[in-house]
C-alpha cells in the first residue's frame, strides 16, 4: 500500500472561536484528505444550572432593590409620612383662606338671583344663586371670589368674608372636620384661641350633625374672630360655612353666618 500523502497546511482558525478551545483544534482526516474540527464538547449541565440560578438571584436582588426604593423613598430610610399600602389619610381640617387673591365675580352677574320663595332676606342682604349651584344670602355689597379652598364672598374693605367649602373626604364627620381645623390653627395661626367647639342644639332647622367652632387669632396687627359651621346638607354633601372678620366687629360675623344659613339651599357642587 502506498504511503499516505502528507497532510496539507491546516486552515486558519481563531484560537477561541465559538465552542472551539485550543485543545479542540482542526484534525487531518487521511480518508478525505481534509482538515475537520472535532465536535465541541457538550455543555456542562451543572454549570448551566449555576448560571441560571445566578441570573435568577441577580433578578431577585434587582427587584428587591427597586421595591425598597419605592417603599423607602430611595434613601434607605422609611418615609414617616407613608401609610399602609392602599391607605390614604384624609386631611382633618376645613381650610380657611383669608381674602383670597383671585378673580372676583362682580355683583350683577348671572350668579345673582331673586329672593327665595320662603321669604326675603333682612335689609342689607341679598340672595345669590352661586355658580356652584347652592343658594344663600350675603351682605349686599360683598363680591364673589373662588379658589381651591372654596367659594368666598368678601367685604369691599377686604377685612370680612363668608366662605363656603365642601368637605369631600369620605368618612370625615362635621365634628371631626372642625376639630381638625382647630388643631391645625394651633400650629398655623399666631395667637390662636379656640373659644368653643360645640354641637348645634336648639335650632329646629339645623341638620342633626351640625357643629360650630368659634376661634380667634392674630392677623395684620389686629385680632380676627371666626365662626365656622359644618353640617351634612339635604343633598348628602358635607358643607362648611364660616364668617370671619375683625374681633371688634363681633357678633357681626355670627349675624352674617346666621342669615347665610337661613337662606342656604344646596345644589350640585
mmCIF file of C-alpha atoms in Angstrom:
data_model
loop_
_atom_site.group_PDB
_atom_site.id
_atom_site.type_symbol
_atom_site.label_atom_id
_atom_site.label_comp_id
_atom_site.label_asym_id
_atom_site.label_seq_id
_atom_site.Cartn_x
_atom_site.Cartn_y
_atom_site.Cartn_z
ATOM 1 C CA UNK A 1 0.000 0.000 0.000
ATOM 2 C CA UNK A 2 1.491 3.346 -0.924
ATOM 3 C CA UNK A 3 2.188 5.706 1.935
ATOM 4 C CA UNK A 4 -0.469 8.306 2.808
ATOM 5 C CA UNK A 5 0.118 11.677 1.256
ATOM 6 C CA UNK A 6 1.455 14.356 3.575
ATOM 7 C CA UNK A 7 -1.149 16.496 5.322
ATOM 8 C CA UNK A 8 -1.780 19.854 3.642
ATOM 9 C CA UNK A 9 -1.294 23.006 5.709
ATOM 10 C CA UNK A 10 -4.015 23.443 8.357
ATOM 11 C CA UNK A 11 -6.549 26.208 7.651
ATOM 12 C CA UNK A 12 -6.590 29.283 9.769
ATOM 13 C CA UNK A 13 -8.935 29.110 12.781
ATOM 14 C CA UNK A 14 -9.423 31.591 15.671
ATOM 15 C CA UNK A 15 -7.869 30.472 18.884
ATOM 16 C CA UNK A 16 -11.053 30.899 20.809
ATOM 17 C CA UNK A 17 -13.784 30.527 18.247
ATOM 18 C CA UNK A 18 -17.276 29.601 19.412
ATOM 19 C CA UNK A 19 -17.109 26.193 21.008
ATOM 20 C CA UNK A 20 -13.504 25.547 19.959
ATOM 21 C CA UNK A 21 -10.879 25.799 22.676
ATOM 22 C CA UNK A 22 -7.242 25.267 21.618
ATOM 23 C CA UNK A 23 -7.346 21.566 22.585
ATOM 24 C CA UNK A 24 -10.199 21.105 20.126
ATOM 25 C CA UNK A 25 -8.372 22.423 17.076
ATOM 26 C CA UNK A 26 -8.609 21.038 13.466
ATOM 27 C CA UNK A 27 -7.736 17.358 12.799
ATOM 28 C CA UNK A 28 -6.468 15.923 9.469
ATOM 29 C CA UNK A 29 -8.548 13.025 8.040
ATOM 30 C CA UNK A 30 -6.476 10.929 5.587
ATOM 31 C CA UNK A 31 -9.541 9.195 4.096
ATOM 32 C CA UNK A 32 -10.896 12.510 2.816
ATOM 33 C CA UNK A 33 -7.698 14.485 2.624
ATOM 34 C CA UNK A 34 -9.389 17.313 4.597
ATOM 35 C CA UNK A 35 -8.984 19.012 7.924
ATOM 36 C CA UNK A 36 -12.003 18.834 10.190
ATOM 37 C CA UNK A 37 -12.885 20.353 13.529
ATOM 38 C CA UNK A 38 -13.775 17.944 16.253
ATOM 39 C CA UNK A 39 -17.333 18.497 17.580
ATOM 40 C CA UNK A 40 -17.397 20.816 20.603
ATOM 41 C CA UNK A 41 -17.829 19.135 23.984
ATOM 42 C CA UNK A 42 -21.385 19.049 25.382
ATOM 43 C CA UNK A 43 -22.192 21.890 27.781
ATOM 44 C CA UNK A 44 -21.736 21.291 31.470
ATOM 45 C CA UNK A 45 -25.304 20.972 32.742
ATOM 46 C CA UNK A 46 -24.338 21.835 36.277
ATOM 47 C CA UNK A 47 -22.644 24.983 35.032
ATOM 48 C CA UNK A 48 -25.801 25.894 33.093
ATOM 49 C CA UNK A 49 -27.922 25.427 36.158
ATOM 50 C CA UNK A 50 -25.490 27.527 38.138
ATOM 51 C CA UNK A 51 -25.646 30.298 35.562
ATOM 52 C CA UNK A 52 -29.446 30.237 35.535
ATOM 53 C CA UNK A 53 -29.565 30.275 39.312
ATOM 54 C CA UNK A 54 -27.130 33.171 39.413
ATOM 55 C CA UNK A 55 -29.255 35.042 36.898
ATOM 56 C CA UNK A 56 -32.389 34.464 38.959
ATOM 57 C CA UNK A 57 -30.603 35.616 42.099
ATOM 58 C CA UNK A 58 -29.467 38.793 40.376
ATOM 59 C CA UNK A 59 -33.026 39.431 39.156
ATOM 60 C CA UNK A 60 -34.440 38.899 42.645
ATOM 61 C CA UNK A 61 -31.886 41.239 44.158
ATOM 62 C CA UNK A 62 -32.604 43.841 41.493
ATOM 63 C CA UNK A 63 -36.347 43.566 42.108
ATOM 64 C CA UNK A 64 -35.743 43.859 45.826
ATOM 65 C CA UNK A 65 -33.708 46.987 45.280
ATOM 66 C CA UNK A 66 -36.465 48.594 43.198
ATOM 67 C CA UNK A 67 -39.096 47.571 45.728
ATOM 68 C CA UNK A 68 -37.029 49.012 48.528
ATOM 69 C CA UNK A 69 -36.564 52.258 46.618
ATOM 70 C CA UNK A 70 -40.310 52.567 46.085
ATOM 71 C CA UNK A 71 -41.103 51.700 49.684
ATOM 72 C CA UNK A 72 -38.455 53.716 51.441
ATOM 73 C CA UNK A 73 -38.181 56.694 49.114
ATOM 74 C CA UNK A 74 -34.807 55.832 47.623
ATOM 75 C CA UNK A 75 -32.621 56.934 50.529
ATOM 76 C CA UNK A 76 -32.678 53.797 52.631
ATOM 77 C CA UNK A 77 -34.840 55.355 55.317
ATOM 78 C CA UNK A 78 -38.525 54.861 55.985
ATOM 79 C CA UNK A 79 -40.773 57.710 54.899
ATOM 80 C CA UNK A 80 -42.569 58.723 58.121
ATOM 81 C CA UNK A 81 -45.447 60.114 56.073
ATOM 82 C CA UNK A 82 -46.118 56.832 54.279
ATOM 83 C CA UNK A 83 -49.234 54.976 55.321
ATOM 84 C CA UNK A 84 -50.110 51.341 54.914
ATOM 85 C CA UNK A 85 -50.337 50.147 51.284
ATOM 86 C CA UNK A 86 -53.578 51.244 49.729
ATOM 87 C CA UNK A 87 -54.439 53.629 52.576
ATOM 88 C CA UNK A 88 -54.963 57.367 52.236
ATOM 89 C CA UNK A 89 -55.015 59.720 55.190
ATOM 90 C CA UNK A 90 -57.755 62.314 54.782
ATOM 91 C CA UNK A 91 -56.956 65.839 55.949
ATOM 92 C CA UNK A 92 -58.801 66.598 59.166
ATOM 93 C CA UNK A 93 -59.253 70.301 58.594
ATOM 94 C CA UNK A 94 -61.682 72.624 56.930
ATOM 95 C CA UNK A 95 -59.427 75.259 55.332
ATOM 96 C CA UNK A 96 -59.935 78.960 55.849
ATOM 97 C CA UNK A 97 -58.397 81.296 53.291
ATOM 98 C CA UNK A 98 -58.287 84.956 54.218
ATOM 99 C CA UNK A 99 -59.137 87.449 51.457
ATOM 100 C CA UNK A 100 -58.010 85.186 48.561
ATOM 101 C CA UNK A 101 -56.238 86.844 45.649
ATOM 102 C CA UNK A 102 -58.423 85.531 42.835
ATOM 103 C CA UNK A 103 -60.561 86.941 40.083
ATOM 104 C CA UNK A 104 -63.789 88.297 41.508
ATOM 105 C CA UNK A 105 -67.271 87.655 40.168
ATOM 106 C CA UNK A 106 -68.768 91.174 40.097
ATOM 107 C CA UNK A 107 -72.196 91.883 41.506
ATOM 108 C CA UNK A 108 -74.963 91.749 38.939
ATOM 109 C CA UNK A 109 -73.556 88.707 37.094
ATOM 110 C CA UNK A 110 -75.702 85.604 36.417
ATOM 111 C CA UNK A 111 -74.711 84.309 39.884
ATOM 112 C CA UNK A 112 -77.318 86.665 41.401
ATOM 113 C CA UNK A 113 -80.944 85.681 41.680
ATOM 114 C CA UNK A 114 -84.208 86.786 43.183
ATOM 115 C CA UNK A 115 -85.324 86.091 46.729
ATOM 116 C CA UNK A 116 -86.254 82.535 47.688
ATOM 117 C CA UNK A 117 -89.890 81.506 47.797
ATOM 118 C CA UNK A 118 -89.942 81.257 51.618
ATOM 119 C CA UNK A 119 -89.192 84.948 52.230
ATOM 120 C CA UNK A 120 -86.857 87.845 51.703
ATOM 121 C CA UNK A 121 -83.503 88.416 53.382
ATOM 122 C CA UNK A 122 -83.076 91.142 56.026
ATOM 123 C CA UNK A 123 -82.298 94.721 54.945
ATOM 124 C CA UNK A 124 -78.724 94.998 53.697
ATOM 125 C CA UNK A 125 -78.666 91.404 52.398
ATOM 126 C CA UNK A 126 -79.399 89.772 49.053
ATOM 127 C CA UNK A 127 -79.795 86.164 47.961
ATOM 128 C CA UNK A 128 -77.486 84.679 45.357
ATOM 129 C CA UNK A 129 -77.613 81.558 43.262
ATOM 130 C CA UNK A 130 -73.922 80.696 43.240
ATOM 131 C CA UNK A 131 -72.062 79.389 40.207
ATOM 132 C CA UNK A 132 -71.629 76.175 42.223
ATOM 133 C CA UNK A 133 -75.448 75.879 42.290
ATOM 134 C CA UNK A 134 -76.063 76.437 46.004
ATOM 135 C CA UNK A 135 -78.121 79.412 47.196
ATOM 136 C CA UNK A 136 -77.527 81.633 50.222
ATOM 137 C CA UNK A 137 -77.903 85.221 51.398
ATOM 138 C CA UNK A 138 -74.949 87.608 51.684
ATOM 139 C CA UNK A 139 -74.439 91.301 52.508
ATOM 140 C CA UNK A 140 -75.481 93.410 49.529
ATOM 141 C CA UNK A 141 -72.090 94.849 48.569
ATOM 142 C CA UNK A 142 -69.962 91.751 49.044
ATOM 143 C CA UNK A 143 -68.331 90.236 45.950
ATOM 144 C CA UNK A 144 -67.503 86.692 44.989
ATOM 145 C CA UNK A 145 -64.116 85.016 44.554
ATOM 146 C CA UNK A 146 -63.150 81.374 44.264
ATOM 147 C CA UNK A 147 -60.064 79.205 44.614
ATOM 148 C CA UNK A 148 -59.228 75.637 45.617
ATOM 149 C CA UNK A 149 -60.202 76.455 49.200
ATOM 150 C CA UNK A 150 -63.810 77.110 48.259
ATOM 151 C CA UNK A 151 -66.141 79.968 47.356
ATOM 152 C CA UNK A 152 -65.786 83.341 49.102
ATOM 153 C CA UNK A 153 -67.940 86.427 49.446
ATOM 154 C CA UNK A 154 -65.755 89.333 50.529
ATOM 155 C CA UNK A 155 -66.483 92.716 52.078
ATOM 156 C CA UNK A 156 -65.354 95.719 49.988
ATOM 157 C CA UNK A 157 -62.632 96.580 52.530
ATOM 158 C CA UNK A 158 -61.292 93.010 52.466
ATOM 159 C CA UNK A 159 -61.495 92.649 56.240
ATOM 160 C CA UNK A 160 -64.525 90.347 56.432
ATOM 161 C CA UNK A 161 -65.671 87.347 54.412
ATOM 162 C CA UNK A 162 -68.039 84.438 54.121
ATOM 163 C CA UNK A 163 -66.647 81.104 52.928
ATOM 164 C CA UNK A 164 -68.447 78.030 51.582
ATOM 165 C CA UNK A 165 -66.469 74.809 51.345
ATOM 166 C CA UNK A 166 -67.476 71.219 50.535
ATOM 167 C CA UNK A 167 -65.654 68.533 52.525
ATOM 168 C CA UNK A 168 -65.037 65.650 50.115
ATOM 169 C CA UNK A 169 -63.036 63.299 52.374
ATOM 170 C CA UNK A 170 -65.017 60.112 52.891
ATOM 171 C CA UNK A 171 -65.927 59.211 56.459
ATOM 172 C CA UNK A 172 -64.974 62.575 57.959
ATOM 173 C CA UNK A 173 -67.782 63.816 60.202
ATOM 174 C CA UNK A 174 -68.542 67.537 60.669
ATOM 175 C CA UNK A 175 -67.262 67.363 64.243
ATOM 176 C CA UNK A 176 -64.007 65.694 63.171
ATOM 177 C CA UNK A 177 -63.529 68.261 60.424
ATOM 178 C CA UNK A 178 -63.838 71.223 62.791
ATOM 179 C CA UNK A 179 -61.775 69.543 65.468
ATOM 180 C CA UNK A 180 -59.036 69.152 62.850
ATOM 181 C CA UNK A 181 -59.445 72.810 61.896
ATOM 182 C CA UNK A 182 -58.874 73.835 65.496
ATOM 183 C CA UNK A 183 -55.859 71.552 65.905
ATOM 184 C CA UNK A 184 -54.350 72.947 62.713
ATOM 185 C CA UNK A 185 -54.998 76.519 63.879
ATOM 186 C CA UNK A 186 -52.859 75.990 66.960
ATOM 187 C CA UNK A 187 -49.810 75.499 64.750
ATOM 188 C CA UNK A 188 -50.580 77.766 61.773
ATOM 189 C CA UNK A 189 -52.331 80.837 63.214
ATOM 190 C CA UNK A 190 -50.448 83.171 65.588
ATOM 191 C CA UNK A 191 -52.192 83.690 68.912
ATOM 192 C CA UNK A 192 -54.784 81.039 68.089
ATOM 193 C CA UNK A 193 -57.532 80.572 70.686
ATOM 194 C CA UNK A 194 -60.349 78.065 70.478
ATOM 195 C CA UNK A 195 -63.331 79.748 72.079
ATOM 196 C CA UNK A 196 -65.845 76.948 71.609
ATOM 197 C CA UNK A 197 -66.434 73.726 69.678
ATOM 198 C CA UNK A 198 -69.971 72.503 70.208
ATOM 199 C CA UNK A 199 -72.722 70.534 68.549
ATOM 200 C CA UNK A 200 -75.590 72.765 67.461
ATOM 201 C CA UNK A 201 -78.755 72.353 69.529
ATOM 202 C CA UNK A 202 -81.913 74.389 69.816
ATOM 203 C CA UNK A 203 -82.158 75.252 66.105
ATOM 204 C CA UNK A 204 -85.155 73.356 64.651
ATOM 205 C CA UNK A 205 -83.941 73.587 61.050
ATOM 206 C CA UNK A 206 -80.296 72.719 61.761
ATOM 207 C CA UNK A 207 -79.079 69.309 60.482
ATOM 208 C CA UNK A 208 -78.718 66.730 63.227
ATOM 209 C CA UNK A 209 -74.913 66.569 62.863
ATOM 210 C CA UNK A 210 -74.320 70.349 62.734
ATOM 211 C CA UNK A 211 -71.269 71.537 64.687
ATOM 212 C CA UNK A 212 -69.966 75.048 65.295
ATOM 213 C CA UNK A 213 -66.422 76.234 66.018
ATOM 214 C CA UNK A 214 -65.607 79.744 67.240
ATOM 215 C CA UNK A 215 -61.990 80.857 67.375
ATOM 216 C CA UNK A 216 -59.765 83.937 67.269
ATOM 217 C CA UNK A 217 -56.191 84.668 66.208
ATOM 218 C CA UNK A 218 -53.773 87.493 65.391
ATOM 219 C CA UNK A 219 -53.540 88.834 61.848
ATOM 220 C CA UNK A 220 -52.271 92.051 60.240
ATOM 221 C CA UNK A 221 -51.604 93.712 63.576
ATOM 222 C CA UNK A 222 -55.126 93.010 64.839
ATOM 223 C CA UNK A 223 -57.317 90.245 66.144
ATOM 224 C CA UNK A 224 -59.693 88.216 63.973
ATOM 225 C CA UNK A 225 -62.695 86.230 65.152
ATOM 226 C CA UNK A 226 -64.267 83.416 63.152
ATOM 227 C CA UNK A 227 -67.420 81.317 63.476
ATOM 228 C CA UNK A 228 -67.414 78.116 61.423
ATOM 229 C CA UNK A 229 -70.422 75.809 60.919
ATOM 230 C CA UNK A 230 -70.093 72.294 59.460
ATOM 231 C CA UNK A 231 -73.004 70.016 58.618
ATOM 232 C CA UNK A 232 -74.418 67.471 56.191
ATOM 233 C CA UNK A 233 -76.931 69.098 53.852
ATOM 234 C CA UNK A 234 -80.098 67.590 52.383
ATOM 235 C CA UNK A 235 -78.212 66.622 49.207
ATOM 236 C CA UNK A 236 -75.808 64.478 51.230
ATOM 237 C CA UNK A 237 -72.832 66.817 50.800
ATOM 238 C CA UNK A 238 -70.830 67.855 53.834
ATOM 239 C CA UNK A 239 -70.578 71.652 53.876
ATOM 240 C CA UNK A 240 -68.573 74.058 55.993
ATOM 241 C CA UNK A 241 -69.654 77.710 56.006
ATOM 242 C CA UNK A 242 -67.756 80.295 58.022
ATOM 243 C CA UNK A 243 -67.816 84.012 58.629
ATOM 244 C CA UNK A 244 -64.624 85.869 59.565
ATOM 245 C CA UNK A 245 -63.858 89.468 60.456
ATOM 246 C CA UNK A 246 -62.144 91.779 62.953
ATOM 247 C CA UNK A 247 -62.745 90.822 66.579
ATOM 248 C CA UNK A 248 -64.126 94.271 67.304
ATOM 249 C CA UNK A 249 -66.933 93.606 64.799
ATOM 250 C CA UNK A 250 -68.230 90.639 66.809
ATOM 251 C CA UNK A 251 -71.018 89.492 66.778
ATOM 252 C CA UNK A 252 -71.371 90.744 63.191
ATOM 253 C CA UNK A 253 -69.736 87.510 61.998
ATOM 254 C CA UNK A 254 -72.396 85.418 63.718
ATOM 255 C CA UNK A 255 -75.168 87.512 62.156
ATOM 256 C CA UNK A 256 -73.653 87.101 58.661
ATOM 257 C CA UNK A 257 -73.444 83.345 59.165
ATOM 258 C CA UNK A 258 -76.982 83.130 60.588
ATOM 259 C CA UNK A 259 -78.502 84.866 57.565
ATOM 260 C CA UNK A 260 -76.420 82.809 55.124
ATOM 261 C CA UNK A 261 -77.591 79.573 56.747
ATOM 262 C CA UNK A 262 -81.225 80.685 56.929
ATOM 263 C CA UNK A 263 -81.340 81.041 53.133
ATOM 264 C CA UNK A 264 -78.907 78.266 52.294
ATOM 265 C CA UNK A 265 -80.044 75.661 49.771
ATOM 266 C CA UNK A 266 -77.603 73.049 48.427
ATOM 267 C CA UNK A 267 -77.096 72.298 44.788
ATOM 268 C CA UNK A 268 -74.852 70.064 42.634
ATOM 269 C CA UNK A 269 -71.494 71.483 43.763
#
